[in-house]
mmCIF file of C-alpha atoms and ligand atoms in Angstrom:
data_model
loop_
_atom_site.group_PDB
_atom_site.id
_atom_site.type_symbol
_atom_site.label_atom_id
_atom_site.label_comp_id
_atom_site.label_asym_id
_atom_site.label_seq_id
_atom_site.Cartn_x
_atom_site.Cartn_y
_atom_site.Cartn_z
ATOM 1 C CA UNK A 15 -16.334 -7.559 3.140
ATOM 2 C CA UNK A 16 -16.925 -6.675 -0.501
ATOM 3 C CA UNK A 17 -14.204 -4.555 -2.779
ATOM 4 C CA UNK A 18 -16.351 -2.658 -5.646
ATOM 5 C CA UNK A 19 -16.237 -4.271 -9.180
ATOM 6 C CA UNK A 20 -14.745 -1.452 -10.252
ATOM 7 C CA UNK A 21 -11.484 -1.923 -7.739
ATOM 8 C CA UNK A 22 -10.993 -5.394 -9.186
ATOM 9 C CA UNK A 23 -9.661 -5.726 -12.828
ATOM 10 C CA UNK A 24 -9.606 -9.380 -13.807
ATOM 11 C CA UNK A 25 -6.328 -11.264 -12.821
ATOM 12 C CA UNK A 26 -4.857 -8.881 -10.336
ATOM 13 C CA UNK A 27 -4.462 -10.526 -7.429
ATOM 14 C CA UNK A 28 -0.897 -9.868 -6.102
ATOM 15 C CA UNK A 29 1.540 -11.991 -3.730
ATOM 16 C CA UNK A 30 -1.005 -15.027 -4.028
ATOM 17 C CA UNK A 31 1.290 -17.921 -3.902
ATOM 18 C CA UNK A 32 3.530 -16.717 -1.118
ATOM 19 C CA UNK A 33 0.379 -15.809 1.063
ATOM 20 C CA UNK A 34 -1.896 -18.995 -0.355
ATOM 21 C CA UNK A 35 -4.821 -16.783 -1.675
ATOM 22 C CA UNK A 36 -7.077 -18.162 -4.056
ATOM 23 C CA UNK A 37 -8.976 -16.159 -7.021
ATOM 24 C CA UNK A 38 -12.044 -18.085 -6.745
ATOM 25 C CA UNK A 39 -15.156 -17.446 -6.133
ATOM 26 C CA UNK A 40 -16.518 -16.270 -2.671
ATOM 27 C CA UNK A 41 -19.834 -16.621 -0.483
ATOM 28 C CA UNK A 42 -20.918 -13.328 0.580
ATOM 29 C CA UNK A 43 -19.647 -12.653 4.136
ATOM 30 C CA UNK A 44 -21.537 -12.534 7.168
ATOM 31 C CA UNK A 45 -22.214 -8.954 8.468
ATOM 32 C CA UNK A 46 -20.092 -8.356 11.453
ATOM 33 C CA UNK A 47 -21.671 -6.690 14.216
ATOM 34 C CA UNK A 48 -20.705 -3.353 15.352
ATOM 35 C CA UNK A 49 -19.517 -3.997 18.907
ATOM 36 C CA UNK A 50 -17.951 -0.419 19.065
ATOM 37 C CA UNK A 51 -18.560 3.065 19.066
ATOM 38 C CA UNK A 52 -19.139 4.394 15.608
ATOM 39 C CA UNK A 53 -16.266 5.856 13.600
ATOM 40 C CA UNK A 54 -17.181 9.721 14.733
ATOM 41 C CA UNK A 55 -17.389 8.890 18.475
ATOM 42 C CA UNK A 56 -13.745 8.312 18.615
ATOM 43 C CA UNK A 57 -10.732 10.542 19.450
ATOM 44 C CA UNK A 58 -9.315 10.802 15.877
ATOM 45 C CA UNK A 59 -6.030 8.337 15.540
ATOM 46 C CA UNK A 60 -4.537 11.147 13.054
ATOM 47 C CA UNK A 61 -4.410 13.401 16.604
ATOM 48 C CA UNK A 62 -2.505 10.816 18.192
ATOM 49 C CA UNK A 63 -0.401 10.153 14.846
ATOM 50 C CA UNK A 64 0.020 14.120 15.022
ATOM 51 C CA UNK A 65 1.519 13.993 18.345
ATOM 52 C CA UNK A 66 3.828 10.774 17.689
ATOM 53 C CA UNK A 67 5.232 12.884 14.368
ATOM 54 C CA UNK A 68 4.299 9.672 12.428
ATOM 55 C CA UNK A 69 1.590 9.639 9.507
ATOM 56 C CA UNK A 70 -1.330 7.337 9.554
ATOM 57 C CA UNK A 71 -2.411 6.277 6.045
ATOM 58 C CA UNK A 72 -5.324 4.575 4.529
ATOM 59 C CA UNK A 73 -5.676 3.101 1.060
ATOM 60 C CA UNK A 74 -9.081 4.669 -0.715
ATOM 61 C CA UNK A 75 -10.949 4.843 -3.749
ATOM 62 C CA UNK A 76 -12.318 8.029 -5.425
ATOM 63 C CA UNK A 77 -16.526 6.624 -5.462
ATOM 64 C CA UNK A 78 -16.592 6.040 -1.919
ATOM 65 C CA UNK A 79 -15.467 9.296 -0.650
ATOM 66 C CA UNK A 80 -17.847 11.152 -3.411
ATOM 67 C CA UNK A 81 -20.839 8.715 -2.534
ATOM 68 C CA UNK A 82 -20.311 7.457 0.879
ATOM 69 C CA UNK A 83 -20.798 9.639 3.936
ATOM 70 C CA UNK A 84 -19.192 7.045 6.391
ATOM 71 C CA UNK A 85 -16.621 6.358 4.196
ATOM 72 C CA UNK A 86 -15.595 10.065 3.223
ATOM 73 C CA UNK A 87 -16.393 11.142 7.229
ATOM 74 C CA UNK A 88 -13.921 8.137 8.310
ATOM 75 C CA UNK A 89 -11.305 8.511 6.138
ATOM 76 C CA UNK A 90 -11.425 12.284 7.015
ATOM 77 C CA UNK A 91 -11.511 11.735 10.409
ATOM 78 C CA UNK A 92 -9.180 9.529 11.169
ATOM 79 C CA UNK A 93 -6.021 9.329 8.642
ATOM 80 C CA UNK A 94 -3.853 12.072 7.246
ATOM 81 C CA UNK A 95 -2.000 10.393 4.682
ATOM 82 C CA UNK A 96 -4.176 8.900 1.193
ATOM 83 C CA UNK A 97 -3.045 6.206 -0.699
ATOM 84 C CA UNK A 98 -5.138 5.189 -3.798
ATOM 85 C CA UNK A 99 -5.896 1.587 -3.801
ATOM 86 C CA UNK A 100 -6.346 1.770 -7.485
ATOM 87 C CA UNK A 101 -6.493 4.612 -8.917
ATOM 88 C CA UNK A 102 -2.696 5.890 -9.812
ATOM 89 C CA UNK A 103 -1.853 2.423 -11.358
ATOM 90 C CA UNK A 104 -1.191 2.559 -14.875
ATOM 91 C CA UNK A 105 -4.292 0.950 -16.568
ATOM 92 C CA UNK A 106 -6.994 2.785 -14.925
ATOM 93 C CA UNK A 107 -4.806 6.250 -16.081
ATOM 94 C CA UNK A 108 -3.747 4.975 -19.486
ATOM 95 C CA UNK A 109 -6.200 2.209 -20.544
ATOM 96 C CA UNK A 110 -6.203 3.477 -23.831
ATOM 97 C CA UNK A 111 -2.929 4.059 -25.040
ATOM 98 C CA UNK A 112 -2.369 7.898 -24.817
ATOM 99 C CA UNK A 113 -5.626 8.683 -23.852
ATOM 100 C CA UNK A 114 -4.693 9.778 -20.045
ATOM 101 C CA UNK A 115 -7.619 9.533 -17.360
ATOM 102 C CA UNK A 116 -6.547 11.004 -14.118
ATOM 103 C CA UNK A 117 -9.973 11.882 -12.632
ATOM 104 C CA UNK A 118 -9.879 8.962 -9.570
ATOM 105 C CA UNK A 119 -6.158 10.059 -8.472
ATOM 106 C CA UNK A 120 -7.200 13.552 -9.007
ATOM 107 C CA UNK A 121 -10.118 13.257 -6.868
ATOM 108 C CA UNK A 122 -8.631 11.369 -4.413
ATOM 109 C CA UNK A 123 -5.982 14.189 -3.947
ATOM 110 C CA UNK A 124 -8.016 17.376 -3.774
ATOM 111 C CA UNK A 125 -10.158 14.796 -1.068
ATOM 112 C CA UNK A 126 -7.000 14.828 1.319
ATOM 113 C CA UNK A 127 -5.967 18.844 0.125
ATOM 114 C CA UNK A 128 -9.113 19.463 1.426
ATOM 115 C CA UNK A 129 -8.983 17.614 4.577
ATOM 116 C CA UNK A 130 -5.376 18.143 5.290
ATOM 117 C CA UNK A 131 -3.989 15.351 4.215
ATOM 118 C CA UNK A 132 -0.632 14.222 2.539
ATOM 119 C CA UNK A 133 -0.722 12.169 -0.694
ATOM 120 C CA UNK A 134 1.506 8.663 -1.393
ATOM 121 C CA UNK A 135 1.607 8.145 -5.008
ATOM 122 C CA UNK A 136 1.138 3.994 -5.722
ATOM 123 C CA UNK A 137 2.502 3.001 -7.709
ATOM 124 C CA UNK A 138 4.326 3.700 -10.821
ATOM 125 C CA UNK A 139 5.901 0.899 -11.912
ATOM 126 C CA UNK A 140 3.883 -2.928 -11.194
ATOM 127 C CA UNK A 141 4.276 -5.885 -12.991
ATOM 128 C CA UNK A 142 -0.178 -5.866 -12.656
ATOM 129 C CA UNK A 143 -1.976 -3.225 -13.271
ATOM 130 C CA UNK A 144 -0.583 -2.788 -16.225
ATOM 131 C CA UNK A 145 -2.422 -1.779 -19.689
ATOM 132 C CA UNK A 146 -3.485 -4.514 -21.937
ATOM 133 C CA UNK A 147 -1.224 -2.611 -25.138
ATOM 134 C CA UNK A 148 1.653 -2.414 -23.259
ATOM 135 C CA UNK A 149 1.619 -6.855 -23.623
ATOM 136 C CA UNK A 150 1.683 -5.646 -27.364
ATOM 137 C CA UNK A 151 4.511 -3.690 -27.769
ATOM 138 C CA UNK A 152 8.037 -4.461 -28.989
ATOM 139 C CA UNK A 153 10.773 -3.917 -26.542
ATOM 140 C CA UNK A 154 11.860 -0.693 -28.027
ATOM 141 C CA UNK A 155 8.337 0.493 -27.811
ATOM 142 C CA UNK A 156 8.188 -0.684 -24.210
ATOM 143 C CA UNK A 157 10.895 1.245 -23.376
ATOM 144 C CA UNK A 158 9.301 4.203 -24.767
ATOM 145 C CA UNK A 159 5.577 3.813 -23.382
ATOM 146 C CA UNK A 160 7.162 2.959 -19.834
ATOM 147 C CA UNK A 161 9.627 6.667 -19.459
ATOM 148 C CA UNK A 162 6.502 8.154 -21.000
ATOM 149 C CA UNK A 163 4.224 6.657 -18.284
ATOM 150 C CA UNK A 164 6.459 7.660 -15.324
ATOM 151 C CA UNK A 165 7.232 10.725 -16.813
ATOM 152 C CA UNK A 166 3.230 11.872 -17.413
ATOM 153 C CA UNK A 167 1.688 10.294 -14.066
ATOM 154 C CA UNK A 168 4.866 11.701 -11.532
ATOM 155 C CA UNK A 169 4.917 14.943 -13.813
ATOM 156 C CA UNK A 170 1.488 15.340 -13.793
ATOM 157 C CA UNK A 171 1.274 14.417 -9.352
ATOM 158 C CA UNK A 172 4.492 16.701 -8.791
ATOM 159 C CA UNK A 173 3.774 18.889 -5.718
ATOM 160 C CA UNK A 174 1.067 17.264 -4.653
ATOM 161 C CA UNK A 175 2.334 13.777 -3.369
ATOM 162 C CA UNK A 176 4.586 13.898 -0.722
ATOM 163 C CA UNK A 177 6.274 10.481 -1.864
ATOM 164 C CA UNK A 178 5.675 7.823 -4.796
ATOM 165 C CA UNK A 179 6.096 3.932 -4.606
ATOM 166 C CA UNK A 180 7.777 3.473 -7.144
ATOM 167 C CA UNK A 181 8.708 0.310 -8.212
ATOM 168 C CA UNK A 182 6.402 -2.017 -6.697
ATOM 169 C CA UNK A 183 7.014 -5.968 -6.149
ATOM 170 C CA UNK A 184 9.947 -6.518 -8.167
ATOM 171 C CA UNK A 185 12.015 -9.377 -6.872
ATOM 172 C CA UNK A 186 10.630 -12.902 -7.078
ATOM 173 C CA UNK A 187 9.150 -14.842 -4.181
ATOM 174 C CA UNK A 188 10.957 -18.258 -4.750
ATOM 175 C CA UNK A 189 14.349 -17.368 -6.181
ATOM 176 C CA UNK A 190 14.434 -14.100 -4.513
ATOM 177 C CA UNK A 191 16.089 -12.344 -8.106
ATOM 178 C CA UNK A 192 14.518 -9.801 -9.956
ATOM 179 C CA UNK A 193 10.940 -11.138 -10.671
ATOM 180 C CA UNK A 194 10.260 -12.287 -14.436
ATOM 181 C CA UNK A 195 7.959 -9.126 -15.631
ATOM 182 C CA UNK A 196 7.666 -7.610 -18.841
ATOM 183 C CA UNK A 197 9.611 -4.784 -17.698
ATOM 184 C CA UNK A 198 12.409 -7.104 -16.826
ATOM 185 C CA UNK A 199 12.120 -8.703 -20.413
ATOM 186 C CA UNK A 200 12.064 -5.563 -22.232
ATOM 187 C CA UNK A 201 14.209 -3.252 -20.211
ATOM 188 C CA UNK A 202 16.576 -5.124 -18.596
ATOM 189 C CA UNK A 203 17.382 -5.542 -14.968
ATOM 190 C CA UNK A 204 18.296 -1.649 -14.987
ATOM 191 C CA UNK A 205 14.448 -1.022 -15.346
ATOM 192 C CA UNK A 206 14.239 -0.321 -11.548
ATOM 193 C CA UNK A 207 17.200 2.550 -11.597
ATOM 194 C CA UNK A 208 15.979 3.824 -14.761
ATOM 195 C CA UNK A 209 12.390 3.890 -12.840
ATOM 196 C CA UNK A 210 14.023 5.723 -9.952
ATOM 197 C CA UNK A 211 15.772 8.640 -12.108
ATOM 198 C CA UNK A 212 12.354 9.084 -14.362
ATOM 199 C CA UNK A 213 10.367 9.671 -11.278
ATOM 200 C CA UNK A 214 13.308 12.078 -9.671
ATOM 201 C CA UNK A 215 13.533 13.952 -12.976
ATOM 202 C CA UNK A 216 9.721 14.715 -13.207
ATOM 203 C CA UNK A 217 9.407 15.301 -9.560
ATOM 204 C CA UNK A 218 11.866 16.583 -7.611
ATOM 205 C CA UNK A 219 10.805 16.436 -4.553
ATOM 206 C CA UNK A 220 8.955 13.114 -3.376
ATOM 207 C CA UNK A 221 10.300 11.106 -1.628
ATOM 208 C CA UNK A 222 10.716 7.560 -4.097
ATOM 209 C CA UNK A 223 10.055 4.234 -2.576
ATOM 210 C CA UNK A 224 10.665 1.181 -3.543
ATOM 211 C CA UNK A 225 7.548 -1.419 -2.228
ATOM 212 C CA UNK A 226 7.456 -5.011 -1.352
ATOM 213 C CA UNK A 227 5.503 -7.695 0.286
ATOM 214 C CA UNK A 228 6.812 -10.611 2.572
ATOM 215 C CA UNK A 229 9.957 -8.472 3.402
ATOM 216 C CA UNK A 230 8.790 -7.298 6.488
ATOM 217 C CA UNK A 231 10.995 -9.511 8.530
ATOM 218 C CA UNK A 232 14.304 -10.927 8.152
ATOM 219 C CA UNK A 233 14.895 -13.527 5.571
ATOM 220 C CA UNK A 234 15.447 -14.507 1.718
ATOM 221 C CA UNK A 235 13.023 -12.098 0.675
ATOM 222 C CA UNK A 236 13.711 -8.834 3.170
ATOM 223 C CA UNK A 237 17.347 -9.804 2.273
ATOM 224 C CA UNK A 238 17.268 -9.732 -1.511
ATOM 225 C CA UNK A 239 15.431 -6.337 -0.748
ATOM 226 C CA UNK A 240 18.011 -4.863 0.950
ATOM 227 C CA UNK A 241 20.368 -5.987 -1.439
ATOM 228 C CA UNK A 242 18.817 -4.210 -4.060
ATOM 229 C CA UNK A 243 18.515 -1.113 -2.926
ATOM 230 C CA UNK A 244 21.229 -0.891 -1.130
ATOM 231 C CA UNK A 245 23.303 -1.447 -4.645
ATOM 232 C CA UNK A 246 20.646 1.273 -6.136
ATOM 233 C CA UNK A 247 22.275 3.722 -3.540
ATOM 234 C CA UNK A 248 25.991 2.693 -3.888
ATOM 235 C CA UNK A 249 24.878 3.698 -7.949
ATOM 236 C CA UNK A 250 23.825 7.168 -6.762
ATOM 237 C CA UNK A 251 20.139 6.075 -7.872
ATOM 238 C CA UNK A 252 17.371 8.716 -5.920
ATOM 239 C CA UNK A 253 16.105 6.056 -3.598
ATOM 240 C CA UNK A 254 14.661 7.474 -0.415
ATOM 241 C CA UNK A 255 12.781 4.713 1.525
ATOM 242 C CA UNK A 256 11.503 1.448 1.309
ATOM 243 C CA UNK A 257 7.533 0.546 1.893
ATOM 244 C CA UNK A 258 6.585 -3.039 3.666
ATOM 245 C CA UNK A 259 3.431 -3.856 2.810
ATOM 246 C CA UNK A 260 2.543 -6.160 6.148
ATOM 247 C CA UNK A 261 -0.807 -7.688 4.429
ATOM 248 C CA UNK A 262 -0.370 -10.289 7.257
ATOM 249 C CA UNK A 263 -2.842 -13.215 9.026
ATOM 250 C CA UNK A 264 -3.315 -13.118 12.574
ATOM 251 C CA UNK A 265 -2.136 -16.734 12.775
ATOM 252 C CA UNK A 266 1.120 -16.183 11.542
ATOM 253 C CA UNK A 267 4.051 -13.336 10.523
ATOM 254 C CA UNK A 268 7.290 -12.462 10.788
ATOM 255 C CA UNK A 269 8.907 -12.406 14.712
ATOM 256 C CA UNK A 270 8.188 -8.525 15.871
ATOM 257 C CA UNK A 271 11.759 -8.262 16.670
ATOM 258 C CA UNK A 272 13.004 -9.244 12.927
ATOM 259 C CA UNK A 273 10.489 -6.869 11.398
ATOM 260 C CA UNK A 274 12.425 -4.030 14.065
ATOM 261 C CA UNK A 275 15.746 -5.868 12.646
ATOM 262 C CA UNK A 276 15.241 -5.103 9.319
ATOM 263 C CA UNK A 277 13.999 -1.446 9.341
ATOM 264 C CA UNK A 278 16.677 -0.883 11.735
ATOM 265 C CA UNK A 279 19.089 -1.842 8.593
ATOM 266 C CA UNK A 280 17.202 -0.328 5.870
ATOM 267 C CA UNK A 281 17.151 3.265 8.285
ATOM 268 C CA UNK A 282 21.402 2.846 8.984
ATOM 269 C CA UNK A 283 21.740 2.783 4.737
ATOM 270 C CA UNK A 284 19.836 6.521 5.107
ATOM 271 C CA UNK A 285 16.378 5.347 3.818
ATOM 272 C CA UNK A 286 13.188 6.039 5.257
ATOM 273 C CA UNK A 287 10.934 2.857 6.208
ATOM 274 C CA UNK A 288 7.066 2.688 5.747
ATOM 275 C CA UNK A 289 4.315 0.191 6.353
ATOM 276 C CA UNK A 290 2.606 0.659 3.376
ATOM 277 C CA UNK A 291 -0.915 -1.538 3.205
ATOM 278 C CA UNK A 292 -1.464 -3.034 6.412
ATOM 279 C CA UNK A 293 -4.369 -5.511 6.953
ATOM 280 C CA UNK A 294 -4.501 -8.783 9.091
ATOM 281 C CA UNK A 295 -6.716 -11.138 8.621
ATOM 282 C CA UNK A 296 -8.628 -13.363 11.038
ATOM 283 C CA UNK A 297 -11.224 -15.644 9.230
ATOM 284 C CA UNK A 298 -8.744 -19.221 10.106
ATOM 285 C CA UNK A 299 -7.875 -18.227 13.441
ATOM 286 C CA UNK A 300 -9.841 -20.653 16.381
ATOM 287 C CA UNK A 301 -12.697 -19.061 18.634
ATOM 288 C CA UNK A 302 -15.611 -16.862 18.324
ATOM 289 C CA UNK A 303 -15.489 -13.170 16.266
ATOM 290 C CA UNK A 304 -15.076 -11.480 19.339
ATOM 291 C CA UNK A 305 -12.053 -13.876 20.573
ATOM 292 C CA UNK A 306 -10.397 -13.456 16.930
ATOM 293 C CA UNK A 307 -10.928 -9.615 16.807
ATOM 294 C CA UNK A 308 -8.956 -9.232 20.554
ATOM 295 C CA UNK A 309 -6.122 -11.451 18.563
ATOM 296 C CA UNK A 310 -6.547 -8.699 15.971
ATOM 297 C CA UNK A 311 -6.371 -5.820 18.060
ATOM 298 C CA UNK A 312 -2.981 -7.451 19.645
ATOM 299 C CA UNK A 313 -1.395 -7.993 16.288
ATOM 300 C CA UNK A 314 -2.303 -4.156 14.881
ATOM 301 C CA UNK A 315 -0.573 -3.137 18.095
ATOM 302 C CA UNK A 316 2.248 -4.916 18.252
ATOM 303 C CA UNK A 317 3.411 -4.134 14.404
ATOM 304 C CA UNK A 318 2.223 -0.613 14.601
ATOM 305 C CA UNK A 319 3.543 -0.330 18.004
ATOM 306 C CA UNK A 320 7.170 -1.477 16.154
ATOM 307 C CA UNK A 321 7.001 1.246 13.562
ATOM 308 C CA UNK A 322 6.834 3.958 16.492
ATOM 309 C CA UNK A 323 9.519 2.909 18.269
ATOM 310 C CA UNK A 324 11.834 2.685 15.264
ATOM 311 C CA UNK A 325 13.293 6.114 13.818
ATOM 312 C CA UNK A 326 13.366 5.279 10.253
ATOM 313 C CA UNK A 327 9.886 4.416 10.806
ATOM 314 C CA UNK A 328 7.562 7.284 9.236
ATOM 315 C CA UNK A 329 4.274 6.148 8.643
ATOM 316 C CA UNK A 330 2.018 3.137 8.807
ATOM 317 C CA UNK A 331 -0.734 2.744 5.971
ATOM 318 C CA UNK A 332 -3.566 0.471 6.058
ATOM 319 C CA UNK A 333 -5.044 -0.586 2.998
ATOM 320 C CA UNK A 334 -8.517 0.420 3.715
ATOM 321 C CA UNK A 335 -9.936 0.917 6.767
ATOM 322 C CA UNK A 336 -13.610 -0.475 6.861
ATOM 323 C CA UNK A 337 -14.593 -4.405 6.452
ATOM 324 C CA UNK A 338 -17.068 -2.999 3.982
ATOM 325 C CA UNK A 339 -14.465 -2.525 1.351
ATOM 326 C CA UNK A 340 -11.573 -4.913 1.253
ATOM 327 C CA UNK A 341 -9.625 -6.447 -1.469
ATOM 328 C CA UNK A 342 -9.101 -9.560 0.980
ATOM 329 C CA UNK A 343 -12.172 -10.743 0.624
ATOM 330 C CA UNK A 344 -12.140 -11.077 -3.438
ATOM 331 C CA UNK A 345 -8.305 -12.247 -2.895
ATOM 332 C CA UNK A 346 -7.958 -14.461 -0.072
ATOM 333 C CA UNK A 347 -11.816 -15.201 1.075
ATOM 334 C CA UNK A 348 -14.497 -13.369 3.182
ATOM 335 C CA UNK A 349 -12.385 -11.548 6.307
ATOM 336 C CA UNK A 350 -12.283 -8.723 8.624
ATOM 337 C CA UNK A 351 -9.091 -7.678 8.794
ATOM 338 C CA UNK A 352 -9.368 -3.525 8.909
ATOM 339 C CA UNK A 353 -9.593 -0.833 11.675
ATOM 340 C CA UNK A 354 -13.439 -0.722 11.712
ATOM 341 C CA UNK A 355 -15.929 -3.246 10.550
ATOM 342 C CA UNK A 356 -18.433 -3.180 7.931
ATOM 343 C CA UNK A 357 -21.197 -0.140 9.499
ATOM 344 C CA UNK A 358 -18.242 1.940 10.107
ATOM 345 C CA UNK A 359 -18.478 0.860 14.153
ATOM 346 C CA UNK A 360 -14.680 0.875 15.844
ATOM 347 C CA UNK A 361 -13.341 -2.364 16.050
ATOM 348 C CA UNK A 362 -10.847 -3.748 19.014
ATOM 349 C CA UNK A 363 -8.121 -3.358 16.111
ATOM 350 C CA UNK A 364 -8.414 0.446 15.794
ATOM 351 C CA UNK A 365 -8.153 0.580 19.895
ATOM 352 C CA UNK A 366 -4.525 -1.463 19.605
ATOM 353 C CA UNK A 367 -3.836 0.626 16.503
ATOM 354 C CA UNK A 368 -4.392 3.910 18.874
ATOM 355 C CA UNK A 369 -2.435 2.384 21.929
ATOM 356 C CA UNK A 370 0.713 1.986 19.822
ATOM 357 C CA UNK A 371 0.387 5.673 18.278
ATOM 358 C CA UNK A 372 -0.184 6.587 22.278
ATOM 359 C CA UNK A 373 2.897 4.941 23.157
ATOM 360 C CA UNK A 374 0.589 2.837 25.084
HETATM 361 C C1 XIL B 15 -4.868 -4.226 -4.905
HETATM 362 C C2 XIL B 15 -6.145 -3.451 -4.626
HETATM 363 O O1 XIL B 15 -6.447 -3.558 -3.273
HETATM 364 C C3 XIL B 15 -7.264 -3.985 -5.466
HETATM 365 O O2 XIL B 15 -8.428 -3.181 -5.282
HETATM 366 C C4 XIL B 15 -6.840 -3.982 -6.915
HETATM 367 O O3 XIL B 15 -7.769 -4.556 -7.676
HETATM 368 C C5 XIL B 15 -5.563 -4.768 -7.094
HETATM 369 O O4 XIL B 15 -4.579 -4.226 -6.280
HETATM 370 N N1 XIL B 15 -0.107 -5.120 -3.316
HETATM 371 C C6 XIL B 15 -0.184 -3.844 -3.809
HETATM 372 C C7 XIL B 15 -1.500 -3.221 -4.040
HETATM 373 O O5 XIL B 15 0.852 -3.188 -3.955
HETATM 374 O O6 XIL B 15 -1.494 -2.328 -5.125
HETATM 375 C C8 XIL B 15 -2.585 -4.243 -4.224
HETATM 376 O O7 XIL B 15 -3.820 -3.564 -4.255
HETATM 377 C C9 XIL B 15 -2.550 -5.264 -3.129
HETATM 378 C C10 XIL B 15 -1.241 -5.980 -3.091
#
């Protein structure tokens, strides 16, 4: 359904062409029925996480767990590991330049302290996102605003998030090289190790991804991913895992068994494998809601179910969890493609999304 105004600065719509979004405008989605129970007359799927020793992760914003009961009660419920969707990216911190806001990411973190809850930290270094004075700033100024910025946010996180994406989205979706960013311009293709050793030097213990969509299965993309960090390792860069974003449609992704492939290679290099912002979307596929919702709850299964049966596999985050709040609609066109729809009822997703933490 809808993502808040305030969750959608102008122009940043990520991984567009290779998923064939659009930015335009959007008729207001039709209500989905709540078929299910409601969110609090489920077993929580962060007790079945618990069991499986796997986190389960959702992607929030600070207003809705200060203003919505659902929302705050759900997220509580359910997930024990917070992303912000918005919040820790550079321009809603920094918009000003040295005038640091941290009040959203703050919130959002003493929200999962006080729910028991671990923290991801997203994301530090994104080619959007990004301050409108850092697109004024000579390339020796760059340099200096960007080890600033990972220095301040990561410093100013340190303890409290149990891992940071750190470099987000950096290699390019047609000629599979470094992506042409300002960072790239400015810094250099050494940006991303530089990145790395910031975020290690102001906090020493997270755990520091690097974060990427379409590289979920086995191809040009996943390939020029490995690549990378496998080189960041043989340079002794503090790399400890890799995030895959799986933002996927129902009606097509990456085989199941190439998606198992390629964490199975990232885990023998030592890393750590997450899927970061799940969400699967169902608006083109044929049939009624209720036919495309059991092709949902399938899909969720399967993926999730691939993450628990691989080792290097530590956590799968969705990003978002109710149809009420979803950057896919603004992005790609009204969906449903979370865990519960848009009154907070359980959808046939969260059911496959429990199975596969069941082992079922
Ligand atoms: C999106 C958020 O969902 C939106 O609310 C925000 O306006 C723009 O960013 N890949 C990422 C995420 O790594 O940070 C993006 O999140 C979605 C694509």
């Amino acid at each position: 359904m809808r993502v808040p105004a305030a969750l959608l600065p102008a122009g940043l719509v990520s991984c567009l062409a290779a998923c064939g979004g659009s930015n335009g405008p959007t008729t207001p989605p039709t209500p989905t029925p709540s078929a299910g129970p409601a969110w609090n007359e489920v077993t929580p799927l962060r007790d079945a996480a618990a069991a499986r020793h796997k986190l389960v992760g959702a992607a929030v914003f600070s207003s809705g767990l200060a203003a919505e009961a659902a929302y705050a009660g759900a997220a509580a419920r359910h997930f024990d590991y917070l992303s912000a969707e918005y919040e820790m990216k550079w321009d809603p911190i920094e918009k000003t330049r040295g005038v640091q806001d941290f009040s959203g990411g703050d919130a959002i973190v003493a929200f999962a302290r006080a729910n028991g809850m671990q923290m991801k930290g997203h994301a530090l270094v994104w080619h959007q996102a990004v301050p409108s004075w850092v697109g004024t700033l000579s390339a020796p100024e760059l340099r200096i605003a960007f080890e600033d910025h990972i220095r301040e946010v990561a410093g100013h996180y340190r303890g409290r998030v149990r891992a940071w994406d750190v470099v987000n989205e950096a290699i390019d979706d047609t000629s599979f090289g470094l992506r042409d960013t300002i960072f790239l311009r400015a810094l250099g293709a050494d940006y991303i190790a530089e990145a790395f050793r910031l975020a290690r030097q102001a906090d020493p213990d997270a755990e520091l991804i690097y974060n990427d969509y379409s590289a979920e299965g086995m191809g040009g993309k996943s390939d020029a991913v490995y690549a990378l960090v496998k080189g960041l390792l043989q340079r002794g860069v503090p790399i400890g895992g890799v995030g895959l974003q799986m933002h996927i449609s129902a009606s097509g992704f990456p085989p199941l068994a190439d998606m198992a492939a390629n964490m199975r290679r990232l885990g023998a290099l030592g890393l750590k494998v997450n899927i970061s912002e799940m969400d699967v979307r169902i608006a083109n596929l044929p049939g009624n809601l209720a036919a495309r919702e059991e092709t949902q709850r399938s899909v969720y299964h399967d993926v999730v179910a691939v993450c628990m049966a691989e080792p290097a596999c530590e956590s799968v985050t969705f990003w978002g969890f109710t149809d009420a709040h979803t950057w896919i609609d603004s992005t790609f066109g009204p969906d449903d493609p979370l865990l519960f729809d848009a009154q907070y009822g359980v959808k046939p997703a969260f059911d496959g999304v429990q199975d596969a933490y069941l082992g079922r």
